[in-house]
Short mmCIF file of C-alpha atoms in Angstrom, two decimals:
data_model
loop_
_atom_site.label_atom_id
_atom_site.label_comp_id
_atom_site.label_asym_id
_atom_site.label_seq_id
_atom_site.Cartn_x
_atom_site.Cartn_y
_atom_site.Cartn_z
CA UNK A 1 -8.61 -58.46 36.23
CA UNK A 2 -9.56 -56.17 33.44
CA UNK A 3 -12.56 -54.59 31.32
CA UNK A 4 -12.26 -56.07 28.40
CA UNK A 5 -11.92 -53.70 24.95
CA UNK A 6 -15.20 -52.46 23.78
CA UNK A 7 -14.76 -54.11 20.15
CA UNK A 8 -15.80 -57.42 20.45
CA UNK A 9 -13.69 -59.50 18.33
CA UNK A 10 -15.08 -63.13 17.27
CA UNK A 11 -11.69 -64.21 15.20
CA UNK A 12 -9.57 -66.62 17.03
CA UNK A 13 -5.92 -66.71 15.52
CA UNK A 14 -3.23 -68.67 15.56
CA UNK A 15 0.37 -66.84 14.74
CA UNK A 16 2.48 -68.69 12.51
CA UNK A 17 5.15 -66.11 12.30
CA UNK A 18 8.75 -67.20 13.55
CA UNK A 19 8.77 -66.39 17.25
CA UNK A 20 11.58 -64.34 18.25
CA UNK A 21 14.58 -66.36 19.65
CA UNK A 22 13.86 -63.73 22.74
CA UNK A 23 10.64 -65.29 24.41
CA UNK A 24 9.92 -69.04 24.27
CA UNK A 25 9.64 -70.26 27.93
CA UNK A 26 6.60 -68.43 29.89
CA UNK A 27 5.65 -68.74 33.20
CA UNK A 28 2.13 -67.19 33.83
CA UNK A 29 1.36 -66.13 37.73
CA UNK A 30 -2.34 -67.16 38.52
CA UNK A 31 -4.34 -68.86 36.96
CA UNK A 32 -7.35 -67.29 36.40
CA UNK A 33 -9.31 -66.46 33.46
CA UNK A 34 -6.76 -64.22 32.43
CA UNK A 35 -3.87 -66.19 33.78
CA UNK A 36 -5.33 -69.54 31.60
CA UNK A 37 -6.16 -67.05 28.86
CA UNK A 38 -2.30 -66.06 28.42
CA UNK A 39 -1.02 -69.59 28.49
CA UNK A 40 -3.30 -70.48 26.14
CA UNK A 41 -2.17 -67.76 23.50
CA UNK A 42 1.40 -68.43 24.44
CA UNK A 43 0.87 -72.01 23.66
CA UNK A 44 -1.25 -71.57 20.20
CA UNK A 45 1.86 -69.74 18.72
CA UNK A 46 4.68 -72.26 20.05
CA UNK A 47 5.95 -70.94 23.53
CA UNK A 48 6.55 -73.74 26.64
CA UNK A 49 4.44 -72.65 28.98
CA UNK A 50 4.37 -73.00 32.56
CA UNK A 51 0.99 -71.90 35.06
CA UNK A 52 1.65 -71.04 38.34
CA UNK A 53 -1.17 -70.99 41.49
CA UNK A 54 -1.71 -71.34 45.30
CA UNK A 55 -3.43 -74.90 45.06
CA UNK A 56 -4.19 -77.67 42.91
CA UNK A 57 -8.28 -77.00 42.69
CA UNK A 58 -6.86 -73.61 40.87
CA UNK A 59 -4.71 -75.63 38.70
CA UNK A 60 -7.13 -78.32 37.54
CA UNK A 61 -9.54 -75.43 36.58
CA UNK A 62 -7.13 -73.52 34.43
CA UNK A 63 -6.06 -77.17 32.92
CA UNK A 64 -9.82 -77.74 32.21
CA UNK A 65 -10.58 -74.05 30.91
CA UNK A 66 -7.63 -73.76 28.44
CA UNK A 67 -8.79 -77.27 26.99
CA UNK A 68 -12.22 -76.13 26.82
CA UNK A 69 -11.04 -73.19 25.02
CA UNK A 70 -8.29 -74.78 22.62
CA UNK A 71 -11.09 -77.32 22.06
CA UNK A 72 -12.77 -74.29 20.83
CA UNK A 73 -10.61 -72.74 18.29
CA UNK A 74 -9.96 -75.85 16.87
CA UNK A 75 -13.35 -76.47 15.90
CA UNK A 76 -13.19 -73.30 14.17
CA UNK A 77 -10.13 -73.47 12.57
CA UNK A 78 -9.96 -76.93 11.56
CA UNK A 79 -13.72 -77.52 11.01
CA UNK A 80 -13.36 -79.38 7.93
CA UNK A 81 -10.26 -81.68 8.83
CA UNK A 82 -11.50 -83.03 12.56
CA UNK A 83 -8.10 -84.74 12.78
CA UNK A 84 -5.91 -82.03 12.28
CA UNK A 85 -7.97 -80.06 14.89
CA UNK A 86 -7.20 -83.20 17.53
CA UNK A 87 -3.56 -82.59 17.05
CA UNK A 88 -4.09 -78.65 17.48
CA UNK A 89 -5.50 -79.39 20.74
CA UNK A 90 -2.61 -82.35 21.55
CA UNK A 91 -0.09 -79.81 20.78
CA UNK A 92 -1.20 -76.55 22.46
CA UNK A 93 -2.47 -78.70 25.57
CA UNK A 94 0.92 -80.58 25.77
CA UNK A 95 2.86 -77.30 25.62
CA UNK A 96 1.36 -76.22 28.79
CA UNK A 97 2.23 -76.97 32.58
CA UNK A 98 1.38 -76.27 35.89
CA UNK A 99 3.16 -75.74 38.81
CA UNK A 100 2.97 -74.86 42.85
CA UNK A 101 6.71 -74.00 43.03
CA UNK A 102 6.34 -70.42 42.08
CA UNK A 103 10.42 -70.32 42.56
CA UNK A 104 11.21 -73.36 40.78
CA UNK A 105 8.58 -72.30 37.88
CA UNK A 106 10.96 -69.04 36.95
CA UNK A 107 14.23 -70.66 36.48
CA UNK A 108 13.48 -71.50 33.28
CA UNK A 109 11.96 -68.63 31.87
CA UNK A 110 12.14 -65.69 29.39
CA UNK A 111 8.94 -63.97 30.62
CA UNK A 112 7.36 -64.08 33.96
CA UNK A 113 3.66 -62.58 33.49
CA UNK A 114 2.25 -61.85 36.47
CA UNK A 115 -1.84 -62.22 36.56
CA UNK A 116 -3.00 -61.86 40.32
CA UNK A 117 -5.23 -59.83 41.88
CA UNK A 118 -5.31 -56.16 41.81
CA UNK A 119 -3.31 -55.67 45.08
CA UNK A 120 -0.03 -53.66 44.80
CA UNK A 121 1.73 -54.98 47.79
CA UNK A 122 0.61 -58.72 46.53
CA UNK A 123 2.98 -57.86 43.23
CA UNK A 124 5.46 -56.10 44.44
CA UNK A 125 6.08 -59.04 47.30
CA UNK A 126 5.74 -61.48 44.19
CA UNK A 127 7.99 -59.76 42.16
CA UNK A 128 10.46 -58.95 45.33
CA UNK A 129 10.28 -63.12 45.82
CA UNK A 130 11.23 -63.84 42.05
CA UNK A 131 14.04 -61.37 41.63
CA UNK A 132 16.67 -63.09 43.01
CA UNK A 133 15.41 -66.33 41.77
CA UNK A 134 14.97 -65.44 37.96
CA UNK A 135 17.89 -65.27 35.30
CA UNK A 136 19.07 -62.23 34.31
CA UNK A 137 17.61 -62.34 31.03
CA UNK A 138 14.32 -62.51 32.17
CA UNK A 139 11.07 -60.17 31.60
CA UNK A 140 9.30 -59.48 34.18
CA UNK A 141 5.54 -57.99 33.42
CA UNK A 142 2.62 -57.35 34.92
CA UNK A 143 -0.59 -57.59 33.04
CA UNK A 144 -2.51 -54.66 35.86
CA UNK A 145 -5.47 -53.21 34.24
CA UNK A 146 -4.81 -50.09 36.88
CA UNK A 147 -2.03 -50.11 38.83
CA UNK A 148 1.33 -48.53 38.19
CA UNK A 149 4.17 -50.53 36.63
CA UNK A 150 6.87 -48.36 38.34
CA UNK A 151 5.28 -48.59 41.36
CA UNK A 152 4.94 -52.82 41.03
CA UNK A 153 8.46 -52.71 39.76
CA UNK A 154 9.98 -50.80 42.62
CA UNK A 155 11.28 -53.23 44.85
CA UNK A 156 13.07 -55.32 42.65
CA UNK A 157 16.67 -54.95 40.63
CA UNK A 158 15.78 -55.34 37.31
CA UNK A 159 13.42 -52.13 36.41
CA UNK A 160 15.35 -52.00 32.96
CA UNK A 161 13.74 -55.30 32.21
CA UNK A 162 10.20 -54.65 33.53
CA UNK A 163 7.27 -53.90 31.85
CA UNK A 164 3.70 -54.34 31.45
CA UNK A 165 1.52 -56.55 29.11
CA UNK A 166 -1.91 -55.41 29.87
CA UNK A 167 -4.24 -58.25 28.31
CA UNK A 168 -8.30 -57.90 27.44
CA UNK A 169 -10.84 -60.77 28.45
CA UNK A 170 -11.00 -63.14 27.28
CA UNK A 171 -7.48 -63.48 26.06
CA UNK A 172 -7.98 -66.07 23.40
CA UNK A 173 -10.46 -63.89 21.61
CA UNK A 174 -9.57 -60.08 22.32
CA UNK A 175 -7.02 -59.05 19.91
CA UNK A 176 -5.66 -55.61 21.50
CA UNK A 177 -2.47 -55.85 23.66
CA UNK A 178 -1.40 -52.67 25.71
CA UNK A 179 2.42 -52.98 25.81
CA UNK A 180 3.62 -50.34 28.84
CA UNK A 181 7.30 -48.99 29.55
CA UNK A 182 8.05 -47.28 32.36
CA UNK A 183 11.13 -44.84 32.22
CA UNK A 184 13.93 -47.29 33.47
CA UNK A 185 12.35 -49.93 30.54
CA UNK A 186 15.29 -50.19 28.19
CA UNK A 187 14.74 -50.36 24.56
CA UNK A 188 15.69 -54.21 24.20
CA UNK A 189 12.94 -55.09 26.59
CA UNK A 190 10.62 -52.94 25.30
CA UNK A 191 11.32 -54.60 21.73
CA UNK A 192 11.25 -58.24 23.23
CA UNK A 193 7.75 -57.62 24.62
CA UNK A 194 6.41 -55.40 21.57
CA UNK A 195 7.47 -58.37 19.06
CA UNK A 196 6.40 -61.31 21.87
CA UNK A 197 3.18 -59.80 21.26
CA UNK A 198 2.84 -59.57 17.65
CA UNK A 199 4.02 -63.45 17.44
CA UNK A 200 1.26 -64.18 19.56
CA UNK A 201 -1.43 -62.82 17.38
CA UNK A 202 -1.74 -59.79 19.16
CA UNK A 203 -2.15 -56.05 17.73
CA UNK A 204 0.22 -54.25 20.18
CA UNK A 205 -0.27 -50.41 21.32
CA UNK A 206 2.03 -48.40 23.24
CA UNK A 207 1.36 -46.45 26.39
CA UNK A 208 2.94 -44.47 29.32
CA UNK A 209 2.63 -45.69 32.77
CA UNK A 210 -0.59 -43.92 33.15
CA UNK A 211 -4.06 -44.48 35.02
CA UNK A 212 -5.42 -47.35 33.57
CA UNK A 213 -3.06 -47.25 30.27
CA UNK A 214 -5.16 -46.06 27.34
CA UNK A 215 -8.00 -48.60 27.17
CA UNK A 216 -9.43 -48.21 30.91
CA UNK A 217 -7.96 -44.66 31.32
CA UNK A 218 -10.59 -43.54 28.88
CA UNK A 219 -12.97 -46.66 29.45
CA UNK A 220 -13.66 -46.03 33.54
CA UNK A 221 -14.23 -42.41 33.53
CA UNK A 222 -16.92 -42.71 30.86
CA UNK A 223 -18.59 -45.10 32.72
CA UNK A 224 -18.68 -43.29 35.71
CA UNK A 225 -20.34 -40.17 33.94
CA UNK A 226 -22.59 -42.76 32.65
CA UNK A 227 -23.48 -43.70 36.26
CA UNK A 228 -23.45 -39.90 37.51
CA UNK A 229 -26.23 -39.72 34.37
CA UNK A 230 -28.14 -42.21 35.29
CA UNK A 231 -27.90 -41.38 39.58
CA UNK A 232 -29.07 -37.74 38.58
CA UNK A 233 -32.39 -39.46 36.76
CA UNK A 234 -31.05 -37.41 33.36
CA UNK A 235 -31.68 -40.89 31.22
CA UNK A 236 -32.29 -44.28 32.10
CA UNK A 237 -29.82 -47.05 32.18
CA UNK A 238 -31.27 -48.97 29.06
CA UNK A 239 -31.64 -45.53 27.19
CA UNK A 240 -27.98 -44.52 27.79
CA UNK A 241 -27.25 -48.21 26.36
CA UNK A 242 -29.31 -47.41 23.15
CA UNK A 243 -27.65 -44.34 22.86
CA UNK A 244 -24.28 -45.40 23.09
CA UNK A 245 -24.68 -48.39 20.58
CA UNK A 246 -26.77 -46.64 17.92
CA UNK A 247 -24.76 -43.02 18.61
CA UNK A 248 -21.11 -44.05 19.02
CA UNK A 249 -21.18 -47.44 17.52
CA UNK A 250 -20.40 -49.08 20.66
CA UNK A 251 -21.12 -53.26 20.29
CA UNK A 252 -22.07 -52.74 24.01
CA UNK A 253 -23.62 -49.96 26.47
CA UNK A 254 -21.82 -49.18 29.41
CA UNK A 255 -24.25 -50.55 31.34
CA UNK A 256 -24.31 -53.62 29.52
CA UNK A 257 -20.46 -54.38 29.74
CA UNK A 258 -20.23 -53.21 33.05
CA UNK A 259 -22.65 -56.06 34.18
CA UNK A 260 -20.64 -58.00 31.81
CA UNK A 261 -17.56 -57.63 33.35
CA UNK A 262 -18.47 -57.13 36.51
CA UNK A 263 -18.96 -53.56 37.87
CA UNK A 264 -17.03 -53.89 40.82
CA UNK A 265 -14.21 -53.75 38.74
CA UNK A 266 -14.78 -49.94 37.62
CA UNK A 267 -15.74 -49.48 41.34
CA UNK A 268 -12.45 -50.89 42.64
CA UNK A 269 -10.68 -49.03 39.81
CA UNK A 270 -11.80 -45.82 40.69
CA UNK A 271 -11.39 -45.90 44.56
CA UNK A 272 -7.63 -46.46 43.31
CA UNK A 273 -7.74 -43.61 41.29
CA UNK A 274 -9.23 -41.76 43.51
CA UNK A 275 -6.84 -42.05 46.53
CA UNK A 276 -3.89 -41.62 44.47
CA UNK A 277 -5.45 -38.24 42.57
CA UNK A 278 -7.63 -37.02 45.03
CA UNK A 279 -8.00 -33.61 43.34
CA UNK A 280 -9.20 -35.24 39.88
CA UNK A 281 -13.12 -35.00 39.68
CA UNK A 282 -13.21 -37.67 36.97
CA UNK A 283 -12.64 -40.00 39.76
CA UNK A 284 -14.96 -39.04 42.35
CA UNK A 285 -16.66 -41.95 44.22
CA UNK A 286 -20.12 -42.46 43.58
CA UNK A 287 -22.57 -43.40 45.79
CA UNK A 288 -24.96 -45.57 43.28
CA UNK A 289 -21.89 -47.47 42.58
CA UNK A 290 -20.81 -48.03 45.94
CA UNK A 291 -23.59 -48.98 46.87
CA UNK A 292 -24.70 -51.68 44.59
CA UNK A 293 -21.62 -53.55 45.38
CA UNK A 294 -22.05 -52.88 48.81
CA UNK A 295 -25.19 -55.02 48.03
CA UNK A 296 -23.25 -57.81 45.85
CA UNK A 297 -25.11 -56.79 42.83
CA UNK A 298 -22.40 -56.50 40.55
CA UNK A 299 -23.42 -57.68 37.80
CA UNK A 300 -24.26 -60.93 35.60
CA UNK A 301 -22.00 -62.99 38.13
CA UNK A 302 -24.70 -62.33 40.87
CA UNK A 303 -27.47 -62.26 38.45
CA UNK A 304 -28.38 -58.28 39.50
CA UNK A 305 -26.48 -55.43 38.39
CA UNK A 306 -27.76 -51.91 36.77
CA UNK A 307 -30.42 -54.77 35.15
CA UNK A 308 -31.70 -58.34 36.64
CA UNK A 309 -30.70 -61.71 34.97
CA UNK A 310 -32.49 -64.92 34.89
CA UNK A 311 -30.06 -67.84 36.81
CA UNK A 312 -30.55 -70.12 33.61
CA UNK A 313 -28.85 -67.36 31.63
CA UNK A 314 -25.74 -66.71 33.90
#
C-alpha cells in the first residue's frame, strides 16, 4: 500500500502510443486496490492482463472494482458517444483475468508486478516461488511504497531483471510512476520498465533504492514533524492543514491525507525506517501516532483519525 502523491490529479487517460514489443502480458500479484488499479491501466492501453489472489471473494472484488472504475472513465471519455464507451468497457474488461495459480499465472508473462502487503519476507518468498517458474525474459517488480528492492530481490536469480514500479492510489487516476533500479538492474530492464510506463499513461521518475523512493521519502518525514507539531500543542491539527494548503499550495493538509490514506500507513512506514536507521531522528517513533492506531483510529476507514467522520460520509 502507498500514500498517494499530494497532487491530486482528476484526468483519466488512455495511452494510445504503440506499446513496446517488450511488455504485453502482465500478471499483477494481489488484488487489491492497487493490485486492480494496475490491471486496469495495463488493460486501458492494450496489455493481456492476468490478476492473481489467495481466494475467489478477492477475485470477484477486484473483477467488480476495475469494472466500476473502467465504467468510470468511459463515461468521461466517451460522454457524448454512449456506445463507443460500452465497447471501451467490453474491451478493457475482456483484456483482464484472474487467476489462483500464482505459478501457472507467470508462464506467460513479460512483467510480474507484485502488489501484496508490506511484508519483506512475504515478497521475497513470492518472488523466491516465481523464479524458477518465470521465463527468462521476464520483469520482475515490486510496486513497495517502503521497502528495499535489493533487499526483495535478494533471493532470487534474476536481480539484473528486477526492479521496482512504485504506483500512487488510486492507480487509474494518479499520474506519477516512481520507476526504481537497484545496482544489479541492467540498462535493458530499466528501459523496458521506464517505456512500459510511459505507454501506460504514466509520467515516469527515476530513483535510487532509497527509503521510501522520492515521493514517501520526503512525504513521511514531513508528516511526522507535522505530528511532533501538533503532540507539542505548537498548532492545531486543522491550523497546520490551513497552513499547508494556503502556504505551500498543498491540495491537502497532512492531516487531511493522512486520514485519507490511512495513517497507519506513515506509522507502519516509519517503525520500518526506524529499525533499519536507528540513528536517523527523522524517524523517531512517536507516541501520538502510536497510539491512535493502537486505538484503531486511523483514519476515514474507522471514521476517527486526527479528526471524526460521520459513517454516512465514509
Amino acid at each position: 500500500m502507498s500514500l498517494p502523491f499530494l497532487v491530486f490529479s482528476r484526468h483519466f487517460s488512455v495511452s494510445h502510443s504503440v506499446l513496446s514489443n517488450a511488455i504485453n502480458q502482465v500478471t499483477i500479484i494481489g488484488g487489491g486496490l492497487m493490485g486492480s488499479g494496475i490491471a486496469q491501466v495495463a488493460a486501458q492501453a492494450g496489455n493481456h492482463a492476468v490478476i492473481v489472489d489467495v481466494n475467489d471473494g478477492a477475485l470477484k472484488k477486484a473483477e467488480n472494482e476495475v469494472k466500476i472504475s473502467v465504467q468510470r472513465v468511459a463515461k468521461k471519455i466517451f460522454k457524448d458517444k454512449p456506445a463507443d464507451g460500452e465497447k471501451f468497457v467490453s474491451d478493457v474488461i475482456g483484456r483482464i483475468k484472474t487467476s489462483l495459480d500464482m505459478k501457472e499465472a507467470v508462464k506467460t508473462a513479460d512483467l510480474v508486478v507484485e502488489a501484496v502487503t508490506e511484508n519483506l519476507e512475504l515478497k521475497q518468498k513470492l518472488f523466491s516461488n516465481l523464479d524458477s517458474v518465470a521465463p527468462d525474459h521476464t520483469i520482475f517488480a515490486s510496486n513497495t511504497s517502503s521497502l528495499s528492492i535489493g533487499e526483495i530481490a535478494s533471493l532470487t536469480k534474476r536481480k539484473d531483471r528486477f526492479g521496482g514500479l512504485h504506483f500512487f492510489s488510486p492507480v487509474p487516476v494518479m499520474k506519477l510512476l516512481e520507476v526504481i533500479r537497484i545496482p544489479e538492474t541492467s540498462d535493458d530492464t530499466y528501459e523496458k520498465m521506464m517505456n512500459w510506463g510511459k505507454a501506460i499513461g504514466k509520467t515516469t521518475v527515476t530513483c535510487k533504492d532509497t527509503p521510501g523512493f522520492v515521493v514517501n521519502r520526503l512525504l513521511v518525514p514531513m508528516f511526522a514533524e507535522a505530528v511532533r507539531m501538533l503532540e507539542r500543542g505548537d498548532a492545531t491539527a486543522r491550523d497546520i492543514d490551513i497552513a499547508m494548503k494556503l502556504g505551500a499550495g498543498y491540495p491537502m493538509g497532512p492531516f487531511e491525507l493522512a486520514d485519507f490514506s490511512g495513517i497507519d500507513t506513515p506509522k507502519y512506514i516509519l517503525d520500518g525506517w526506524h529499525k533499519k536507521f536507528p540513528n536517523n531522528s527523522l524517524f523517531n517513533p512517536i507516541p501520538l501516532l502510536n497510539k491512535l492506531v493502537e486505538e484503531g483510529k486511523v483514519g476515514m476507514k474507522a471514521g476517527e483519525g486526527f479528526y471524526k467522520y460521520e459513517k454516512k460520509n465514509m
